[in-house]
CSV table of C-alpha atoms in Angstrom, one decimal:
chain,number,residue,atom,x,y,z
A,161,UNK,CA,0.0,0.0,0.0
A,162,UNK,CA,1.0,3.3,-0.7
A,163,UNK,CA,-0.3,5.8,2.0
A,164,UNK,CA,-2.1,8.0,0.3
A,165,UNK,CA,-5.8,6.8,1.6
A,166,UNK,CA,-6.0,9.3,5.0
A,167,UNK,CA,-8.9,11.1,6.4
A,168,UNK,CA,-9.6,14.7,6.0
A,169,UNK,CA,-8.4,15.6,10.3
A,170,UNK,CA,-10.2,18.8,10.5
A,171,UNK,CA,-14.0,17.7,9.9
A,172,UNK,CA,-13.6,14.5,11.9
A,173,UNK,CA,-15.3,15.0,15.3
A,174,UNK,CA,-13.5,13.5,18.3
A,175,UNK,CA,-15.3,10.6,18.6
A,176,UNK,CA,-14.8,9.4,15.2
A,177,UNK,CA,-10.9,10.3,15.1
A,178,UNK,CA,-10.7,7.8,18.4
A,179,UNK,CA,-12.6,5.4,16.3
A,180,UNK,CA,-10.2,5.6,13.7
A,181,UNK,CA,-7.2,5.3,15.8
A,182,UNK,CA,-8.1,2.7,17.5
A,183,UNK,CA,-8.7,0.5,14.1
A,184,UNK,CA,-4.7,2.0,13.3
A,185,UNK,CA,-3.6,0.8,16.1
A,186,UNK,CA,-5.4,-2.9,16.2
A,187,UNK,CA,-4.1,-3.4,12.6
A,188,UNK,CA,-0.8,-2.6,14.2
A,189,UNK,CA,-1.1,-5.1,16.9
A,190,UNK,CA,-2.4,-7.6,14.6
A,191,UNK,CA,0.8,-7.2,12.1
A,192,UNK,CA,2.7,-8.0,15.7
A,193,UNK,CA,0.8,-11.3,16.7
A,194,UNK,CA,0.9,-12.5,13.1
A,195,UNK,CA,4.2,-11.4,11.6
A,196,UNK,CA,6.3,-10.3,14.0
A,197,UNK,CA,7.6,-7.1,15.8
A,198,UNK,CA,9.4,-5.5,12.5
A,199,UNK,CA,6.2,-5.9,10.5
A,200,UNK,CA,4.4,-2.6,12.0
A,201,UNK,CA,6.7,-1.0,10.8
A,202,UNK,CA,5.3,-1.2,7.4
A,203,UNK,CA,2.0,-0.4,8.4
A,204,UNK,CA,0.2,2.7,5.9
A,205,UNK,CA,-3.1,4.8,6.3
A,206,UNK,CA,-4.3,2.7,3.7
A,207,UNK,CA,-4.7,-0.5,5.6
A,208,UNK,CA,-6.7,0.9,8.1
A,209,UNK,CA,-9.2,2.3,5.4
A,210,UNK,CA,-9.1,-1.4,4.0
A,211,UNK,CA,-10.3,-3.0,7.5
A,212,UNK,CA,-13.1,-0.8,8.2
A,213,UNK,CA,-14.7,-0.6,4.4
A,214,UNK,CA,-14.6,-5.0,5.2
A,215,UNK,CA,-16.2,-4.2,8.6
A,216,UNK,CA,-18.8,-2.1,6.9
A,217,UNK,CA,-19.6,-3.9,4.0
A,218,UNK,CA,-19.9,-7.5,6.5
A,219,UNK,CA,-22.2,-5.5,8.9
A,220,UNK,CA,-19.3,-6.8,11.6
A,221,UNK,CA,-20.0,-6.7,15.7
A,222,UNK,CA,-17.4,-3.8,16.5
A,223,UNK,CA,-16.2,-3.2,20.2
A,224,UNK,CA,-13.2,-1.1,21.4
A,225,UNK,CA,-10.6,-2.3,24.3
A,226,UNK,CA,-9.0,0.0,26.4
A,227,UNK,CA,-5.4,-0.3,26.6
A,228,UNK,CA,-2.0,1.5,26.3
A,229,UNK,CA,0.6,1.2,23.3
A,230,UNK,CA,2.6,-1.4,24.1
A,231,UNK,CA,6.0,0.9,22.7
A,232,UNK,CA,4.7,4.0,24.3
A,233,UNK,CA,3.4,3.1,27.7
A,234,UNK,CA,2.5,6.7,28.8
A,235,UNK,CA,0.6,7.2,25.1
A,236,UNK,CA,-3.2,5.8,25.4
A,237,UNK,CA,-3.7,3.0,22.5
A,238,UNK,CA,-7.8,2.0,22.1
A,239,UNK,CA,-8.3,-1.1,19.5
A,240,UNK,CA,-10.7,-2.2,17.5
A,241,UNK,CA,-12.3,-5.7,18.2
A,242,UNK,CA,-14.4,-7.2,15.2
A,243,UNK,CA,-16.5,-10.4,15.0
A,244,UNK,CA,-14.6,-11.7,11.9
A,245,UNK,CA,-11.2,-11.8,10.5
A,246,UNK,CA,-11.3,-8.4,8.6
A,247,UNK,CA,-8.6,-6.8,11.2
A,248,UNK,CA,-6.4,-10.2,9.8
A,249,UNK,CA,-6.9,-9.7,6.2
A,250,UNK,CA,-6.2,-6.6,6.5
A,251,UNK,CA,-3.3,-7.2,7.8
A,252,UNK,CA,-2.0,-10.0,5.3
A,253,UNK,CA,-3.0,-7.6,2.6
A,254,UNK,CA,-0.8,-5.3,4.0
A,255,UNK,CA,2.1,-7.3,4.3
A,256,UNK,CA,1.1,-8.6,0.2
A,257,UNK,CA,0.9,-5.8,-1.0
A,258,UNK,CA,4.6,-4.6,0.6
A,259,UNK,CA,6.1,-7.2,-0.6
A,260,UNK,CA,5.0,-6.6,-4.0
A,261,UNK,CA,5.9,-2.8,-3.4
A,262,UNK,CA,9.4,-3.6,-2.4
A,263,UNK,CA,10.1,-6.0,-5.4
A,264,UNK,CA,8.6,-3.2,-7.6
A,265,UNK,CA,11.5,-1.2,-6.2
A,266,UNK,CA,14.3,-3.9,-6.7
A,267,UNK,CA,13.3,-3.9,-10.1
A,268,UNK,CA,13.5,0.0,-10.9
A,269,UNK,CA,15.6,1.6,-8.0
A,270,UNK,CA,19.2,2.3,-8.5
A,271,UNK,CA,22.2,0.2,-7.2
A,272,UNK,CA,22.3,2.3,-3.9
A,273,UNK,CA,18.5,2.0,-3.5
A,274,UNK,CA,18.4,-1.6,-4.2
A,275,UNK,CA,21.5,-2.2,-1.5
A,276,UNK,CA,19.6,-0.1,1.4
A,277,UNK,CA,16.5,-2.0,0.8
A,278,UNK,CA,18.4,-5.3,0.8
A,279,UNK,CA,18.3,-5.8,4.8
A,280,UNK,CA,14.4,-5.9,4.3
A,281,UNK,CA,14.2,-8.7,1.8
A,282,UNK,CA,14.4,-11.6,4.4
A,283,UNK,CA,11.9,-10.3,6.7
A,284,UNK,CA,9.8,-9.5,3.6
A,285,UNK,CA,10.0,-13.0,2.3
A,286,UNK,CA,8.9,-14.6,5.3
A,287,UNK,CA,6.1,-12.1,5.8
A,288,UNK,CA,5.2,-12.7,2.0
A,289,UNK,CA,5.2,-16.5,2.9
A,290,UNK,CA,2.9,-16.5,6.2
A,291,UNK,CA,0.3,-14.2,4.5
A,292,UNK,CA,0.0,-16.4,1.4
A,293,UNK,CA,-0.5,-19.0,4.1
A,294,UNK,CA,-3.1,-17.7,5.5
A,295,UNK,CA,-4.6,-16.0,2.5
A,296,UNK,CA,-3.8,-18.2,-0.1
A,297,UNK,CA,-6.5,-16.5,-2.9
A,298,UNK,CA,-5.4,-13.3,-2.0
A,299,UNK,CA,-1.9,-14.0,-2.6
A,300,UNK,CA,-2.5,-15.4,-6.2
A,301,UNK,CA,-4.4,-12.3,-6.7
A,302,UNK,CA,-1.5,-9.9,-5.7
A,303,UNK,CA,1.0,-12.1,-8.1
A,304,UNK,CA,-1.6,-12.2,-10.9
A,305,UNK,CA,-1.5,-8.2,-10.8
A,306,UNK,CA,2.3,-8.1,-10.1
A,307,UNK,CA,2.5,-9.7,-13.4
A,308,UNK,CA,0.2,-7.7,-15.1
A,309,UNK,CA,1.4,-4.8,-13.9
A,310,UNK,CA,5.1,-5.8,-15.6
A,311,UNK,CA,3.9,-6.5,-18.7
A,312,UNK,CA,2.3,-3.1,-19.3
A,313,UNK,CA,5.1,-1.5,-18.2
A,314,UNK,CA,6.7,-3.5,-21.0
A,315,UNK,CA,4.4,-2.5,-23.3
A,316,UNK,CA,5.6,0.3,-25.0
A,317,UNK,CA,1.9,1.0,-26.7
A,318,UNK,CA,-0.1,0.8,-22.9
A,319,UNK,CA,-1.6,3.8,-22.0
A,320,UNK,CA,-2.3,6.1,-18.8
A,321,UNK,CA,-5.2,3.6,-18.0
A,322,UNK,CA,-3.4,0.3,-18.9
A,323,UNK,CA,-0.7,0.8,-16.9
A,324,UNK,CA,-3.2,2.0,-13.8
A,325,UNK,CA,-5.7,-1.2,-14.6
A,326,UNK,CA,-3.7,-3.9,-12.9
A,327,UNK,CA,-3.2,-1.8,-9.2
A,328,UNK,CA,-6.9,-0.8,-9.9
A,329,UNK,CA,-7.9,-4.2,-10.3
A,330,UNK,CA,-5.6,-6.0,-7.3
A,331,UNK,CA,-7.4,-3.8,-4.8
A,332,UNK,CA,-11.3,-4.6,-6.4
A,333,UNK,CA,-10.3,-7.9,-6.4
A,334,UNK,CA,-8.9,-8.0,-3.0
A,335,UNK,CA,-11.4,-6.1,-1.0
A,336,UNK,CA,-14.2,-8.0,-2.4
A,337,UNK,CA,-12.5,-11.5,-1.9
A,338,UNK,CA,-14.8,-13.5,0.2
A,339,UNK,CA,-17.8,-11.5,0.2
A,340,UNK,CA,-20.4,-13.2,0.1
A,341,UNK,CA,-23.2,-11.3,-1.0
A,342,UNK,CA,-23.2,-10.3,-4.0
A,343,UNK,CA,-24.5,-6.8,-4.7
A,344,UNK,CA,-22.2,-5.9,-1.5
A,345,UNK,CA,-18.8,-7.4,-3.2
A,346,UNK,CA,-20.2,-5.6,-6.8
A,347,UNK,CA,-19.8,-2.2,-4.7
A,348,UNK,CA,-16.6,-2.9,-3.1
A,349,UNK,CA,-15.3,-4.0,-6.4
A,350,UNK,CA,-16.3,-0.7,-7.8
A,351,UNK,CA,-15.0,1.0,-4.9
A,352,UNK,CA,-11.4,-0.6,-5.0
A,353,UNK,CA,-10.8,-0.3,-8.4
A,354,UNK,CA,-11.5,3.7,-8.6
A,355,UNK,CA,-9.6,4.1,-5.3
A,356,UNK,CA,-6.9,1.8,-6.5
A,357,UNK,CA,-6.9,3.7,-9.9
A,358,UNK,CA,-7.1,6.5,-8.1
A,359,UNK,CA,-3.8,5.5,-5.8
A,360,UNK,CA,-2.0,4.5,-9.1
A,361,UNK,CA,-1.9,8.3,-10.6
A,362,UNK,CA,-1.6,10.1,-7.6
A,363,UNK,CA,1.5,8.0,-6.8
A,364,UNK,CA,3.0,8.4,-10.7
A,365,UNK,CA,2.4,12.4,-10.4
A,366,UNK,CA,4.1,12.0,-6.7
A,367,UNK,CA,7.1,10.6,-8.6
A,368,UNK,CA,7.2,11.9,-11.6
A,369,UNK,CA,10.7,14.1,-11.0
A,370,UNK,CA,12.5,11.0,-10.1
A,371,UNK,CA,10.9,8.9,-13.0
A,372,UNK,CA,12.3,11.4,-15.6
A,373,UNK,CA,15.6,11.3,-13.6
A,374,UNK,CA,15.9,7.6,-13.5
A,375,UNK,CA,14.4,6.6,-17.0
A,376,UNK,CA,11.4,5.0,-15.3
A,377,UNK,CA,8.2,4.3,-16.6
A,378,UNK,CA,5.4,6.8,-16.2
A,379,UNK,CA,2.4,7.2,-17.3
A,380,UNK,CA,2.3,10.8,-17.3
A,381,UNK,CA,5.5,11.0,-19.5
A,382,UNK,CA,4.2,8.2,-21.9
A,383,UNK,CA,1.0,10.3,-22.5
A,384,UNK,CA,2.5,13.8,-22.7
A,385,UNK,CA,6.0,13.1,-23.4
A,386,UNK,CA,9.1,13.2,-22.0
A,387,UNK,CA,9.7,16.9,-21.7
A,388,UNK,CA,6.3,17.4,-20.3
A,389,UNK,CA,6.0,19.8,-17.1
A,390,UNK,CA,4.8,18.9,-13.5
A,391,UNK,CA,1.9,21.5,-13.9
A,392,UNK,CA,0.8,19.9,-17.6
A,393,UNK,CA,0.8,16.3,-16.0
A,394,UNK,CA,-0.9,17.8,-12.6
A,395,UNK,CA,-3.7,19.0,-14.6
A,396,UNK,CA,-4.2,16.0,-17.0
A,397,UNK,CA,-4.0,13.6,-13.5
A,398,UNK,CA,-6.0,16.0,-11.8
A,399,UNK,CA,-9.1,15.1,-14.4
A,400,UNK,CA,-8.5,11.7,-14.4
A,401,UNK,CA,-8.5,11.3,-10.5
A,402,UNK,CA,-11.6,13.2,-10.3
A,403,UNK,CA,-13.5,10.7,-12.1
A,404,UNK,CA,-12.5,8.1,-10.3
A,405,UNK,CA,-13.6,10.0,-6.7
A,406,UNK,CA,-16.5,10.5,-7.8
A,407,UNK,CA,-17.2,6.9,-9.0
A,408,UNK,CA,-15.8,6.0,-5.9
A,409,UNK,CA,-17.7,7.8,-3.4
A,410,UNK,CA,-21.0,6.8,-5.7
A,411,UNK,CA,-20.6,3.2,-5.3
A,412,UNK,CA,-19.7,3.5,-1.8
A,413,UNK,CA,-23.6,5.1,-0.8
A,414,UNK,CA,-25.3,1.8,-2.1
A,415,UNK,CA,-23.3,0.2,1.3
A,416,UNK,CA,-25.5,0.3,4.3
A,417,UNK,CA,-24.4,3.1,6.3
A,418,UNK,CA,-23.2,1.9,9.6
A,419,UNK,CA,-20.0,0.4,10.8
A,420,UNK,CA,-17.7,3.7,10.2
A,421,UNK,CA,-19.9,5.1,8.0
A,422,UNK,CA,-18.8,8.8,9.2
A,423,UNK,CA,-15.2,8.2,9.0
A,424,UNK,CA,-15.4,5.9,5.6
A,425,UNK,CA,-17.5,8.5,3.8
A,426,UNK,CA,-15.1,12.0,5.4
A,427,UNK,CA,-11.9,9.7,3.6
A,428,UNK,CA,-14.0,9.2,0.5
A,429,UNK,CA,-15.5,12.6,0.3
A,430,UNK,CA,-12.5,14.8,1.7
A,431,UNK,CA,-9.7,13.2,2.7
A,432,UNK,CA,-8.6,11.9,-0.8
A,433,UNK,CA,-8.9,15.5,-2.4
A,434,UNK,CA,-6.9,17.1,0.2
A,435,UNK,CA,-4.4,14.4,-0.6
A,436,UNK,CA,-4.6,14.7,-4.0
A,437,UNK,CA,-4.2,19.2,-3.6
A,438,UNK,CA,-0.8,18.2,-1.0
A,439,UNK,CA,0.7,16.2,-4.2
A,440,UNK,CA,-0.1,18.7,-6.2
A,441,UNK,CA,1.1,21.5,-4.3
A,442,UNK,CA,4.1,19.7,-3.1
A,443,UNK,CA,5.3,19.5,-7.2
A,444,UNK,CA,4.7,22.6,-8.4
């Protein structure tokens, strides 16, 4: 995951920022239990988004325990408890989809890059490993797009949306995994592939500089060429991630509105625009 899915701080009311912390914080202490102390490390806004749009869409029995970070013992640390094992998948989704995002950078980093990172491929592997384990569908999911996502990249002729279809489609195919109602894992499909779309060109505007540098493939400099200026590919993602919010945030009112529904729709609604504005302004 990329952490770019965050909530919009300012309109969240007290009560729903604890809310959201404390599903942060049991993904965290999940990553512990099931991977080990250096897995939290990798945790990303994104995950926790993840968890509770599974809570939502499964209608799951919520509770909070009181407790205290177990690495800050003077900080308060609330967690989520949930009747199913959406606080577990979420967390072997997280660790699949690191694992993919760390071989992604083995293949285009630089020597340097590729040596810091190289400490982390051991721990990665088993982590990769215990959450195909446990999660054996969603691991073939996250290799099929892996290798989808290559051979666009390969593709000299793919397009802005090729090269964003296989991301978009790994997380519509992973958040709706298991569902079992249909209509409800339609929506979430819907759901992950505009966010993950969305993810995909927000990420490729966020490194566009260093793409150019590097010689890496970019959507952005595909479409409007090589010499193209952050403000010209800014725009041209800026229409393009639009549509997918919007498509988005449509598909996710046909879910009944009740596990995190106030904190699901202010990420939806505002958080992913104010995201979108920081990469913006942060290039320009």
């Amino acid at each position: 995951m990329f952490g770019y899915i965050k909530p919009f701080k300012p309109e969240l009311k007290i009560r729903e920022y604890d809310a959201y912390k404390a599903v942060y914080c049991a993904i965290c202490r999940q990553l512990r239990c099931d991977y080990g102390l250096f897995a939290r490390f990798t945790l990303q806004y994104d995950a926790a988004f993840f968890a509770m749009l599974r809570m939502a869409a499964a209608e799951s029995a919520v509770s909070v325990q009181k407790g205290r970070c177990p690495y800050n013992p003077l900080a308060r640390c609330n967690r989520v408890l949930c009747g199913d094992d959406s606080l577990s998948y979420a967390a072997a989704v997280s660790m699949l989809l690191f694992t993919r995002k760390l071989a992604d950078d083995k293949r285009d980093d630089g020597f340097w890059r590729r040596l810091a990172l190289l400490p982390l491929r051991p721990f990665a592997a088993r982590w990769q490993k215990k959450a195909a384990a446990r999660y054996p569908a969603a691991a073939d999911l996250a290799a099929q797009y892996d290798r989808a996502q290559c051979a666009a990249e390969q593709t000299p002729a793919a397009g802005v949306d090729a090269l964003a279809d296989p991301t978009a489609r790994c997380l519509a195919g992973l958040l709706a995994l298991g569902v079992a109602q249909t209509d409800r894992a339609r929506v979430l499909q819907s759901v992950g592939y505009n966010v993950g779309k969305w993810v995909y060109l927000l990420d490729a505007l966020d490194d566009l500089a260093d793409d150019r540098r590097r010689g890496r493939v970019n959507p952005y400099l595909r479409r409007l060429g090589q010499g193209c200026s952050f403000e010209e590919a800014a725009e041209f993602a800026k229409k393009q991630a639009n549509v997918c919010l919007d498509e988005a945030c449509r598909s996710y009112d046909l879910l009944p509105q009740k596990n995190f529904s106030p904190i699901l729709r202010n990420i939806l609604f505002l958080g992913l625009e104010d995201v979108q504005n920081s990469v913006i302004r942060r290039g320009s």
